[in-house]
Every structure is written in structure tokens, then in C-alpha cells.
mmCIF file of C-alpha atoms in Angstrom:
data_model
loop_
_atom_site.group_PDB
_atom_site.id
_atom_site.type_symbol
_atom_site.label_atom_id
_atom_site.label_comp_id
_atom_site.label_asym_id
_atom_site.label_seq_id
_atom_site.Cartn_x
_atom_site.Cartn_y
_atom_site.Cartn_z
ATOM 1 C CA UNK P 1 5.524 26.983 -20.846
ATOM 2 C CA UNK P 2 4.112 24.913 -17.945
ATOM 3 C CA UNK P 3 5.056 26.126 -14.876
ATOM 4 C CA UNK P 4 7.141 24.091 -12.364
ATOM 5 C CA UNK P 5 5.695 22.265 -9.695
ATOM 6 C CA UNK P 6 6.974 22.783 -6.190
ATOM 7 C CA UNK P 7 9.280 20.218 -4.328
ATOM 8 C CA UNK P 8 7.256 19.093 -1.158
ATOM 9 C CA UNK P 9 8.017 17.067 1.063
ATOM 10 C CA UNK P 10 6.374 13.435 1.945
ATOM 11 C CA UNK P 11 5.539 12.482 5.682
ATOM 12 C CA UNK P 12 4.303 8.658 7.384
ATOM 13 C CA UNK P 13 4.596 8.095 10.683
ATOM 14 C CA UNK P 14 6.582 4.995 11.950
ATOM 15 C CA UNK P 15 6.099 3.259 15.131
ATOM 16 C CA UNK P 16 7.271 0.122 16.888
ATOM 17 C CA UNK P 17 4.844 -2.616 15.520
ATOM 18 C CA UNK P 18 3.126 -3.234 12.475
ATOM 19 C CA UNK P 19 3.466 0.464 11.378
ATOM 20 C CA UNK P 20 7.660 0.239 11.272
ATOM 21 C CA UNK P 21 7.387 -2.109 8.198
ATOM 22 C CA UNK P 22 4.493 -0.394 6.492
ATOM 23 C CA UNK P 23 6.572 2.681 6.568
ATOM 24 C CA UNK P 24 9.873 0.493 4.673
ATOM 25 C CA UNK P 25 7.317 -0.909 2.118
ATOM 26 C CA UNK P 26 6.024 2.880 1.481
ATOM 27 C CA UNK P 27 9.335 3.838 1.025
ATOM 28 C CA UNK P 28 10.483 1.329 -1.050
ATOM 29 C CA UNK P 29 7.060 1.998 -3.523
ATOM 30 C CA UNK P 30 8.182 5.961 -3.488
ATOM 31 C CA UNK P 31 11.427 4.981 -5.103
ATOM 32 C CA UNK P 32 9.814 2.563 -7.341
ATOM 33 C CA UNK P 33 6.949 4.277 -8.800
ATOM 34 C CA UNK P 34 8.202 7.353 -8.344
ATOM 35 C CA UNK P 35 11.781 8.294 -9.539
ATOM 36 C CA UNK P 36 11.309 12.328 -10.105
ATOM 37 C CA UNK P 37 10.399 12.774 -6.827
ATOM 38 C CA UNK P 38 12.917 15.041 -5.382
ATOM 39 C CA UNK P 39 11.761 16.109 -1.914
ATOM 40 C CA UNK P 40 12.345 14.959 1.485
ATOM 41 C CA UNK P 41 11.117 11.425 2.363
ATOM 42 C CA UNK P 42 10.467 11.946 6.675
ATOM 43 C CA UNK P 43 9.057 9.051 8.828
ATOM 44 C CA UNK P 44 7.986 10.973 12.020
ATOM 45 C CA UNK P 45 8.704 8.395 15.090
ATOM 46 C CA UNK P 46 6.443 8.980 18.144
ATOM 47 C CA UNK P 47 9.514 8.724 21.172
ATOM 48 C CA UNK P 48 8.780 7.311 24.736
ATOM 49 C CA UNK P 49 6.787 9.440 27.396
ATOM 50 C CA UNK P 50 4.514 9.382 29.758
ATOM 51 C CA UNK P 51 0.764 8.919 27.327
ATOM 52 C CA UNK P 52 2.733 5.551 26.533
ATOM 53 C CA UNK P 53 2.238 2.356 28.142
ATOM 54 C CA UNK P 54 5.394 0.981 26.377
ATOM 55 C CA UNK P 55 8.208 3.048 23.877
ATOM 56 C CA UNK P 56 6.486 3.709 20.340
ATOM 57 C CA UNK P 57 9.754 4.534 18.591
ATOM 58 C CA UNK P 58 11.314 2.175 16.035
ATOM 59 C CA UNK P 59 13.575 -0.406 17.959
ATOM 60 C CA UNK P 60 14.314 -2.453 15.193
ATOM 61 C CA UNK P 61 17.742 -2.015 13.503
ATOM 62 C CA UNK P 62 16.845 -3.635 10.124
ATOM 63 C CA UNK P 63 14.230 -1.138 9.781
ATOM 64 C CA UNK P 64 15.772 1.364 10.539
ATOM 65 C CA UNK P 65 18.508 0.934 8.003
ATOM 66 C CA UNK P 66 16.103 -0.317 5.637
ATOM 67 C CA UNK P 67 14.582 3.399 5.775
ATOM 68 C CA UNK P 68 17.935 4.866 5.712
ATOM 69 C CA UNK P 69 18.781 2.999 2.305
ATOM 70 C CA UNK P 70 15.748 4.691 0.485
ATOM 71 C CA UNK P 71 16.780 7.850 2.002
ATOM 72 C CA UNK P 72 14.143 8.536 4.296
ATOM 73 C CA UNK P 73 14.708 10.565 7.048
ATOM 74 C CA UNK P 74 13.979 9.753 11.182
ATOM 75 C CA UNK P 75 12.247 12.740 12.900
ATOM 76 C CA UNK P 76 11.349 12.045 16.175
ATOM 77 C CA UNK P 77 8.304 13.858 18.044
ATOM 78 C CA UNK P 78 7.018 14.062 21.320
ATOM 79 C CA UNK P 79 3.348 13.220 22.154
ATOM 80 C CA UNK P 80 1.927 15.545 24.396
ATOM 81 C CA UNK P 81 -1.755 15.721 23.965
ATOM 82 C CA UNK P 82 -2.926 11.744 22.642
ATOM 83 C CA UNK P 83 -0.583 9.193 22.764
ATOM 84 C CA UNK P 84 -1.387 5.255 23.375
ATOM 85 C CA UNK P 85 -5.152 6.951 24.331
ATOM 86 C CA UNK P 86 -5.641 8.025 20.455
ATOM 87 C CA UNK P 87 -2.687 6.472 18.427
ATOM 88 C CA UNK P 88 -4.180 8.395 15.375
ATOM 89 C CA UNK P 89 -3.237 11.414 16.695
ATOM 90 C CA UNK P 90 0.218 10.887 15.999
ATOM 91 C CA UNK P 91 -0.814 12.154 12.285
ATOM 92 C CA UNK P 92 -1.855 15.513 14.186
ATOM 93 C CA UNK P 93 0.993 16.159 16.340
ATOM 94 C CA UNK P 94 3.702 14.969 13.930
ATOM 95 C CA UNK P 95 3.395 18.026 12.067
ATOM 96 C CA UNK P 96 4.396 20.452 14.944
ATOM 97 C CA UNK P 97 7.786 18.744 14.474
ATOM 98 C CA UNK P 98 8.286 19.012 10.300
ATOM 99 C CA UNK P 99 10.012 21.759 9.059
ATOM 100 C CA UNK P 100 8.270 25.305 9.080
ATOM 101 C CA UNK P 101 7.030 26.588 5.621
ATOM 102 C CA UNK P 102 7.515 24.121 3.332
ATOM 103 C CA UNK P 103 5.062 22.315 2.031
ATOM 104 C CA UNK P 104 4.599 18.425 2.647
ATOM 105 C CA UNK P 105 1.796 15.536 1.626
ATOM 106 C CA UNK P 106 0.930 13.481 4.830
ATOM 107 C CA UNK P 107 -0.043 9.724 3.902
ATOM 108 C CA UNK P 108 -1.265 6.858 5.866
ATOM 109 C CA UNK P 109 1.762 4.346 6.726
ATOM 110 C CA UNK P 110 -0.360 2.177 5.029
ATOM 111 C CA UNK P 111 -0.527 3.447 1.609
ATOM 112 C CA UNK P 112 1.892 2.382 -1.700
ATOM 113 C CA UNK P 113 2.609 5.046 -4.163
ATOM 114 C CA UNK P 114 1.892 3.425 -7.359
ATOM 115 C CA UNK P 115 2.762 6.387 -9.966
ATOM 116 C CA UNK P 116 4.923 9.574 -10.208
ATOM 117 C CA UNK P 117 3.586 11.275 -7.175
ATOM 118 C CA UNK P 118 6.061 14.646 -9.022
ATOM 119 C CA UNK P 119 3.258 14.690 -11.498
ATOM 120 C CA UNK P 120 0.816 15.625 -9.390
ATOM 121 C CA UNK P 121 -0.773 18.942 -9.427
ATOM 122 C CA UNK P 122 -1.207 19.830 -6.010
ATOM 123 C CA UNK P 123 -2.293 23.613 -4.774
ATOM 124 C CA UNK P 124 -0.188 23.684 -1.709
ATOM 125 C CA UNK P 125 -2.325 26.855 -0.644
ATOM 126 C CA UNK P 126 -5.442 25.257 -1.311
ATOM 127 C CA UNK P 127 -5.558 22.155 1.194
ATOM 128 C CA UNK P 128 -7.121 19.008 0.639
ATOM 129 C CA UNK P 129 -7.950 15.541 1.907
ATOM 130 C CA UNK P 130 -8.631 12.194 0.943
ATOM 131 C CA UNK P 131 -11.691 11.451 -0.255
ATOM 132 C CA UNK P 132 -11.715 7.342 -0.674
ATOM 133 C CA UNK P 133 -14.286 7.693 2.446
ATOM 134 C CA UNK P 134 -17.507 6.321 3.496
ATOM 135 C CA UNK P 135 -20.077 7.905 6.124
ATOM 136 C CA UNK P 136 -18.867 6.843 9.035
ATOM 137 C CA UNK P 137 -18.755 9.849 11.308
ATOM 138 C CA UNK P 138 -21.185 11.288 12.480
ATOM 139 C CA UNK P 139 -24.565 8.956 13.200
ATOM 140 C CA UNK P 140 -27.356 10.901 14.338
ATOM 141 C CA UNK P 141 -28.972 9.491 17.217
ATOM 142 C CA UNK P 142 -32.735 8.961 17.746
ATOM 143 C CA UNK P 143 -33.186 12.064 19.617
ATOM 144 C CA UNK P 144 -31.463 14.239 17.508
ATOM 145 C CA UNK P 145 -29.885 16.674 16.073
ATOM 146 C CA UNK P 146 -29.705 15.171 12.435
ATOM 147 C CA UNK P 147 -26.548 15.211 10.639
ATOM 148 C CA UNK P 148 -26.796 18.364 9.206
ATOM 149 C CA UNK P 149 -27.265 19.824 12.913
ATOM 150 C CA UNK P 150 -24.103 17.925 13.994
ATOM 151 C CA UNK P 151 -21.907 19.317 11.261
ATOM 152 C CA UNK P 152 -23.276 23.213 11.598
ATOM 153 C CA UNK P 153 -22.649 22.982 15.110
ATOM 154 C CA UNK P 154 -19.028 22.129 14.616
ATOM 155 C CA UNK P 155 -18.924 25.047 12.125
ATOM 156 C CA UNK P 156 -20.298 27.525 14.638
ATOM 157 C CA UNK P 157 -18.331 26.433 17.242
ATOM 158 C CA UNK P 158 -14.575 27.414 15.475
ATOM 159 C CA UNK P 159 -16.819 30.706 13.852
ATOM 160 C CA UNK P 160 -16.220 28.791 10.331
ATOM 161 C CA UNK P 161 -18.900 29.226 7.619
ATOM 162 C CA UNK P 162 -21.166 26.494 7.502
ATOM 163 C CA UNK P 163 -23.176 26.612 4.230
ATOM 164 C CA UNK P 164 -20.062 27.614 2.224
ATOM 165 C CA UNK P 165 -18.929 24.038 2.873
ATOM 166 C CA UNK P 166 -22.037 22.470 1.583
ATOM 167 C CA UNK P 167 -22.249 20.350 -1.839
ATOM 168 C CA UNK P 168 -25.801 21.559 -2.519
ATOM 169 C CA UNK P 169 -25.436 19.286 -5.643
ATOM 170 C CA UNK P 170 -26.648 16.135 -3.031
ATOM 171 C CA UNK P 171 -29.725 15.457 -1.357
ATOM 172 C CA UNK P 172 -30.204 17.349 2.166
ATOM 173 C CA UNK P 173 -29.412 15.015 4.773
ATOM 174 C CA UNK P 174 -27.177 13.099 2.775
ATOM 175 C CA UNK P 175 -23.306 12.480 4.172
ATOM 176 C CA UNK P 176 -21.451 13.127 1.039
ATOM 177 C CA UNK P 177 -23.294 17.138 0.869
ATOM 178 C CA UNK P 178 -21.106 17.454 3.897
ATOM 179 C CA UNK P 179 -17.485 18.353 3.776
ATOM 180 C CA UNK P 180 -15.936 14.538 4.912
ATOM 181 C CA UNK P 181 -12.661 13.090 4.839
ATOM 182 C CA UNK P 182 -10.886 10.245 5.333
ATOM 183 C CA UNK P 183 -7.402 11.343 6.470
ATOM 184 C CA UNK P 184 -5.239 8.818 4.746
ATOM 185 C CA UNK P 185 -3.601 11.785 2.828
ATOM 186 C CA UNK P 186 -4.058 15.224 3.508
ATOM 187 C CA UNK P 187 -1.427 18.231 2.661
ATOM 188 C CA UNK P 188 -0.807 21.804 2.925
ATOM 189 C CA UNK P 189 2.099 25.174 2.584
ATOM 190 C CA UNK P 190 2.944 24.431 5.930
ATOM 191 C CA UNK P 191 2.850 21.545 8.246
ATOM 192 C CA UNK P 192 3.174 23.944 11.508
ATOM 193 C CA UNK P 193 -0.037 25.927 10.545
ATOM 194 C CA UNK P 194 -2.032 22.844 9.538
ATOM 195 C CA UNK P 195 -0.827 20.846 12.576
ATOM 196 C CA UNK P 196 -1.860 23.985 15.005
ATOM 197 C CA UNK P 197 -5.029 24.281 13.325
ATOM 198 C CA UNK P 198 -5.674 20.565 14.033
ATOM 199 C CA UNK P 199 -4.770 20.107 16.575
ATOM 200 C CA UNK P 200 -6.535 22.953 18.646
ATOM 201 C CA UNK P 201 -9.991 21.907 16.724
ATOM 202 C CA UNK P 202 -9.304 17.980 17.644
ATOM 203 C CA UNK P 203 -8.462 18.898 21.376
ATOM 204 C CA UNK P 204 -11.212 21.133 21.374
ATOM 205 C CA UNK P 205 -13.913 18.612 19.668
ATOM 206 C CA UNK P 206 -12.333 15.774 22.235
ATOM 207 C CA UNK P 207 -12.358 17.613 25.544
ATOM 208 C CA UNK P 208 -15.202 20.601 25.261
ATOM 209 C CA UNK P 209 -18.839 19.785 26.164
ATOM 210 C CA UNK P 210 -20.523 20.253 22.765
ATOM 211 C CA UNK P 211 -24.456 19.269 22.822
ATOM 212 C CA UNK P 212 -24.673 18.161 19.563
ATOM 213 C CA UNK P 213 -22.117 15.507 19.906
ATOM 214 C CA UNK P 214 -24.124 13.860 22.887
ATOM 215 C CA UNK P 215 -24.077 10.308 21.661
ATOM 216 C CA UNK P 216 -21.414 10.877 19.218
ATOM 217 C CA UNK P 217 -18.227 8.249 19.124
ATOM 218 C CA UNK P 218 -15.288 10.053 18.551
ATOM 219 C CA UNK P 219 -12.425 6.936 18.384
ATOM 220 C CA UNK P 220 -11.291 6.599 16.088
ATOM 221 C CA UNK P 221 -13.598 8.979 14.149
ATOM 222 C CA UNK P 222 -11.587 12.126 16.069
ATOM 223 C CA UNK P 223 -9.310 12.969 13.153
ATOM 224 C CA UNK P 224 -12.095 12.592 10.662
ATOM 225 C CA UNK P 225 -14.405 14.748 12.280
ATOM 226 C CA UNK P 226 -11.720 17.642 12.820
ATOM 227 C CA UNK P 227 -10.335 17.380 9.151
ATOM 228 C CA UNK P 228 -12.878 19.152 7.356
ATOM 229 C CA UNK P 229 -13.284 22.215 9.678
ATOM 230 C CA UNK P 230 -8.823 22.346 9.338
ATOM 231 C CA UNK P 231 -9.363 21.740 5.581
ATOM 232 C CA UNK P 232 -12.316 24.234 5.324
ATOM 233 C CA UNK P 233 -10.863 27.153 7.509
ATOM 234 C CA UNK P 234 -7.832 26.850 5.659
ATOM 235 C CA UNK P 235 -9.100 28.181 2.195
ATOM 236 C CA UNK P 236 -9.246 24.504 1.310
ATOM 237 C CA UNK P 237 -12.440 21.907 -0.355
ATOM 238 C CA UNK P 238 -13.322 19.043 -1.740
ATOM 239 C CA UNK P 239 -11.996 19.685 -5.391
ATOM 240 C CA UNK P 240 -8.687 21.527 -4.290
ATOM 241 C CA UNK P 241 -7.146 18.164 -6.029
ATOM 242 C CA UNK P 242 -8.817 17.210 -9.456
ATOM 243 C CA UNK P 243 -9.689 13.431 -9.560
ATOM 244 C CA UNK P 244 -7.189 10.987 -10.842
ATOM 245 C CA UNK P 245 -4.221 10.840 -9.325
ATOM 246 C CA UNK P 246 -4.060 9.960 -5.688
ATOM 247 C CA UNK P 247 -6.260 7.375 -4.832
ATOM 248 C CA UNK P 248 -6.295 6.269 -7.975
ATOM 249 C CA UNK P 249 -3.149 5.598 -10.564
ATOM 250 C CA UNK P 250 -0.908 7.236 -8.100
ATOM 251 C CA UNK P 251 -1.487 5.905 -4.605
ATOM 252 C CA UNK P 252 -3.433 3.052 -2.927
ATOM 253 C CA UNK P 253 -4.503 3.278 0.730
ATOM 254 C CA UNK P 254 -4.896 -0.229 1.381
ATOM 255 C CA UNK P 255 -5.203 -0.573 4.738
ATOM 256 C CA UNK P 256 -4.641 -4.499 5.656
ATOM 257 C CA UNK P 257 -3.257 -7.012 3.327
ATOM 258 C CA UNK P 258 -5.767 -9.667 2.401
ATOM 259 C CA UNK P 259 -7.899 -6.474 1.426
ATOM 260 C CA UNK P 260 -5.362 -5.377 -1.021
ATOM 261 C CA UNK P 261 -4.887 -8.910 -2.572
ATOM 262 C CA UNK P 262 -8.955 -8.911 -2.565
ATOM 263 C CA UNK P 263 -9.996 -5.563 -4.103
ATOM 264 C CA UNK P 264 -6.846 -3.893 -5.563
ATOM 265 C CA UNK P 265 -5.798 -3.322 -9.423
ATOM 266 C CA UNK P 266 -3.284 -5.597 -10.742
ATOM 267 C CA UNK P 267 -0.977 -2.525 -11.182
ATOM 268 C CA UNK P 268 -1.203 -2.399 -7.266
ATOM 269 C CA UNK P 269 -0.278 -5.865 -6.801
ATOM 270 C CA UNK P 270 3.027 -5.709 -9.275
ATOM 271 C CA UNK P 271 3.963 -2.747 -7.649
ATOM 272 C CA UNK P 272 3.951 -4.279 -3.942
ATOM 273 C CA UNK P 273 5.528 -7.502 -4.959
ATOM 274 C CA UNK P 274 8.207 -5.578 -7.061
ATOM 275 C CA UNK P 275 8.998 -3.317 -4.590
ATOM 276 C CA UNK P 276 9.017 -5.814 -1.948
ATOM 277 C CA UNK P 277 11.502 -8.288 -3.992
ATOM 278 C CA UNK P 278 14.908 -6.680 -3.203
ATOM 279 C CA UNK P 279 16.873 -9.004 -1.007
ATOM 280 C CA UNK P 280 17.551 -5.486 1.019
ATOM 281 C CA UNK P 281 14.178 -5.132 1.576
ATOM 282 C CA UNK P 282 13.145 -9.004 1.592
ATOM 283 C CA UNK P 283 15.105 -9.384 4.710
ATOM 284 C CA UNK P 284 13.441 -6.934 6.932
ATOM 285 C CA UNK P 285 9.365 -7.170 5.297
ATOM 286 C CA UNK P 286 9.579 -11.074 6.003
ATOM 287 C CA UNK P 287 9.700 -11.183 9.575
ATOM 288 C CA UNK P 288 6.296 -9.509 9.280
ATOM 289 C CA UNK P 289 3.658 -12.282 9.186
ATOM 290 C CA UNK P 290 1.243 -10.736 7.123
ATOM 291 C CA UNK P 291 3.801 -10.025 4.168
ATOM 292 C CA UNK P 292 5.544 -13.386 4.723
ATOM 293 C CA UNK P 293 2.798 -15.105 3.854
ATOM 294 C CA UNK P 294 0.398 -13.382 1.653
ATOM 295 C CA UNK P 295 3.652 -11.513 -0.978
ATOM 296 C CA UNK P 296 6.120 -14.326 0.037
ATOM 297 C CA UNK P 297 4.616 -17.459 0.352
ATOM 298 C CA UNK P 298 2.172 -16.403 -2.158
ATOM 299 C CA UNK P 299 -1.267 -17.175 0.032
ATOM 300 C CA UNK P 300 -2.215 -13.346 -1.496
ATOM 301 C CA UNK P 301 -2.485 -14.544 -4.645
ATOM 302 C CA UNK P 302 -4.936 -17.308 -3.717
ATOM 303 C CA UNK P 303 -7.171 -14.597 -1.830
ATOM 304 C CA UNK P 304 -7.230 -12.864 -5.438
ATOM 305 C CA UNK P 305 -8.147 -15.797 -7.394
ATOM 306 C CA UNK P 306 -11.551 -15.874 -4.784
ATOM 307 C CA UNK P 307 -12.929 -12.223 -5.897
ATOM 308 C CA UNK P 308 -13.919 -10.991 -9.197
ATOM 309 C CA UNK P 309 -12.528 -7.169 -9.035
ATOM 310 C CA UNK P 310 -15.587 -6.248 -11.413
ATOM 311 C CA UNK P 311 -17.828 -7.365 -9.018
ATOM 312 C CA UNK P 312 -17.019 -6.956 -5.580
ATOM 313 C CA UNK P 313 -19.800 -7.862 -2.729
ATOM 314 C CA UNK P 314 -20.720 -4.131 -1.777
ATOM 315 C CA UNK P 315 -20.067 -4.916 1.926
ATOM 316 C CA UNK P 316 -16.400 -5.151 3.090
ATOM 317 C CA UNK P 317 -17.644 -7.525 6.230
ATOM 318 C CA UNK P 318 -18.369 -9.506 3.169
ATOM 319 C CA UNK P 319 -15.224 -9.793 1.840
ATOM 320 C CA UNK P 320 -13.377 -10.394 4.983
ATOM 321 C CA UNK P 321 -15.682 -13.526 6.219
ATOM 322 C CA UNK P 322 -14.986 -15.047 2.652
ATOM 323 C CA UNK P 323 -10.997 -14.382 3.383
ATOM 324 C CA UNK P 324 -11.073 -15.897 6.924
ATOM 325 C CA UNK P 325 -13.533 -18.950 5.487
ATOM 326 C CA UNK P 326 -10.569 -20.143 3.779
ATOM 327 C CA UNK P 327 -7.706 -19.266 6.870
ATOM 328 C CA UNK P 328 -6.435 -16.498 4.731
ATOM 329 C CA UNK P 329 -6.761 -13.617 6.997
ATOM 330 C CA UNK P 330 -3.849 -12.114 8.431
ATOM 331 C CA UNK P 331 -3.602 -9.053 10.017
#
């Protein structure tokens, strides 16, 4: 007898711009692709304060009961270590704010869920992380230390094992035999352990004098860089999640529009313009350039016709100079 998965619940953030109707078109691809999915839906709403130039939270009243209408639920949070400084740490100090001890599944805002995210076999005590990434974070400099270096140091810093995290299956020197994440998903038991533990190591990676990051860029590679050593000192790894469900038939991290017209599966695309079409929804989504046009008005589906999905150019730069050759690109 299989053994029944836990309800979790499912976190975005929502903020006053682009990110507000990102969240509604999340929400409305959790009740489309995924009707079994019986936890809480929470859009965590940065609120006004001082690390903000101007108020973060969601203004907007068709948004707001937009969410309200898929059953999402606002939780506001206060911002009291990034802010307008490092918008991506709202991801980190959401979680201080979610309910205590149960366990939840963090996405980007910009991410569709494209299957039944209830058939997913997640180890809540076994963390893990998206890993849809490239090596962005860290780049050794000229005078050293070399990646490897950069990463131990990290490791020895928080008294975390180092070579316990290694894939010795790569090449040394090699990105992917370090533990690397992108954080466009990331879950746990409990989103007021994880979100200590992250943000103590961020703060601490961000605002310590560290010699091996001399050099380093750290916005927005911040999150990135403290993800693995959270992941890691959690009793979490690379293959806590077995490949083939999110970032893959499950969810799509997207990230910007013409890309997802561009590069996406056509299962992607029916699910965005399906979950989009709802007058409901319709009303709200249009006032948002990007969707006006490229779901709407239909300029997505030109951007498609301009990229062969079995051949891709490697680089993205690529693909975005051939969008914006044609006066496609929105963002």
C-alpha cells in the first residue's frame, strides 16, 4: 500500500509591479494543472518600511481579488535585513513569516505549474533545490583562489563538511562537482528553520570580510551562493528529489515571456494560454504589457514560429537579439 504523501504548503512572493501578476498567473496554473493539490496556496507580500524607496505590497484591487478567487492566501512580511537593496531576499525572509512546522515548496513568482504538483514525491526532511542552473556564481579571479577554494571556504566558515558535498563523479574544477542551485524552487519540514538557516548564512556571506570572496559579485548571486550551504547543513543534496517532475512535466521556471514562447514545450504554452483565458483572469493579466501582447494579441506565437525547440542556439544572448531583431521583446 503506497504510503500517503504529506499536504504542504506552496509559497511565491507578490509585490507591487511585474511580480503581482506573475503571482495570479501561478495561481491560476496551480488550479489548472493541478486539481489534487490540497494545501495552502500563500503569496507572501513584502509591506512598506524603511529598506523601501516606495511600498512593495500589492496595491492593485483586481489582483488582489484575482488571488483571492483561486484561494490563495495574503501573508504580509516585514523586511528587515534586504529590502529594495536585494529584492531577492524577499524569498529569504518570507519564510520567517509562514507557519511553523509544516512543510511548504517555495517557487519563483515566475514559474507555471504544468502537472499534478500532489504527485510529487518530495522528502520534506531531506531539502532540496532547483537544479535548472548554470555556473554563474562563483568566477574565480586571476589571482585566485580557484573555485574549489571559494566553495571550501564557505564550508569552513559555517563548520559544514566540505568534501561530503562534492560530486566526485565530475572533473575537479568543474562547477557542476560543486553543490549549486538555482533558487527558483527550494523546500523543506519547516519554513522557520530553513528561513533562519538562510538567512544567518546570507547575512553572514553579505556583510563578513571573507578572503576568498575578494572579487566575488554577490547581486544577485547572494541567494545562490547561500543555498547550498542551507541545503547541505540541513541533511539535504542534490538528488533529495529524483529527476522528472519539477522542472520538467510539472513546473516551468520561465523567467520572462518571449523566452517561454522561444524555448518552452508546447504543453507549457497550452497551459499558460489556458489558464490565462478565463474572463476572471483575462481582465486583470491584460493590463500587463508583456501578456497583452505576446498570450493576447498573439505576438508569442510569432516568437515561436522563429526557433526550432530541437535546436536551440546554445547561448540565451542569442536568442534574445533574434527576439528584439524582430520588435518582439517585451519585458
Amino acid at each position: 500500500m503506497q504510503a500517503k504523501r504529506p499536504e504542504f504548503n506552496v509559497v511565491v512572493i507578490g509585490q507591487n509591479n511585474r511580480i503581482q501578476f506573475e503571482a495570479v498567473l501561478f495561481a491560476a496554473s496551480l488550479r489548472h494543472s493541478s486539481p489534487r493539490f490540497s494545501g495552502r496556496l500563500i503569496v507572501a507580500v513584502p509591506q512598506d518600511g524603511p529598506l523601501w524607496e516606495n511600498d512593495p505590497s500589492i496595491q492593485n484591487p483586481d489582483v488582489l481579488r484575482a488571488l483571492d478567487h483561486f484561494g490563495a492566501e495574503i501573508l504580509p512580511f516585514n523586511n528587515e535585513v534586504f529590502g529594495e537593496s536585494y529584492p531577492q531576499g524577499n524569498k529569504i525572509e518570507a519564510l520567517l513569516s509562514l507557519p511553523s512546522g509544516e512543510p511548504f515548496v517555495f517557487f519563483d513568482s515566475d514559474t507555471l505549474i504544468t502537472g499534478e504538483l500532489a504527485e510529487v514525491p518530495f522528502d520534506f526532511d531531506r531539502p532540496s533545490a532547483s537544479r535548472k542552473v548554470e555556473g554563474t556564481w562563483p568566477k574565480p579571479t586571476l589571482y585566485g583562489p580557484d573555485i574549489g577554494g571559494i566553495w571550501r571556504a564557505l564550508y569552513d566558515r559555517f563548520g559544514l563538511d566540505f568534501e561530503s558535498s562534492l560530486d566526485t563523479s565530475q572533473p575537479q574544477g568543474y562547477w557542476r562537482r560543486f553543490l549549486y542551485f538555482n533558487a527558483g524552487y527550494f523546500y523543506y519540514k519547516c519554513p522557520r528553520l530553513f528561513g533562519e538557516r538562510f538567512l544567518n548564512l546570507a547575512r553572514t556571506i553579505r556583510d563578513e570580510d571573507i578572503p576568498e570572496l575578494t572579487g566575488q559579485k554577490l547581486d544577485p548571486w547572494l541567494d545562490q551562493a547561500a543555498l547550498p550551504l542551507v541545503i547541505h547543513s540541513l541533511g539535504g543534496s542534490r538528488d533529495s528529489l529524483p529527476d522528472g517532475h519539477l522542472d520538467g512535466p510539472v513546473s516551468c521556471h520561465y523567467r520572462l515571456f518571449p523566452l517561454l514562447y522561444a524555448r518552452e514545450s508546447d504543453n507549457v504554452i497550452e497551459v499558460l494560454e489556458k489558464a490565462s483565458a478565463p474572463n476572471k483572469v483575462k481582465k486583470v493579466l491584460k493590463t500587463y504589457d508583456p501578456i497583452k501582447k505576446l498570450v493576447y494579441q498573439g505576438k508569442g506565437r510569432k516568437i515561436r514560429e522563429m526557433f526550432d525547440r530541437d535546436n536551440l542556439p546554445h547561448r540565451e544572448q542569442v536568442i534574445r537579439k533574434t527576439i528584439k531583431s524582430k520588435g518582439l521583446w517585451q519585458r
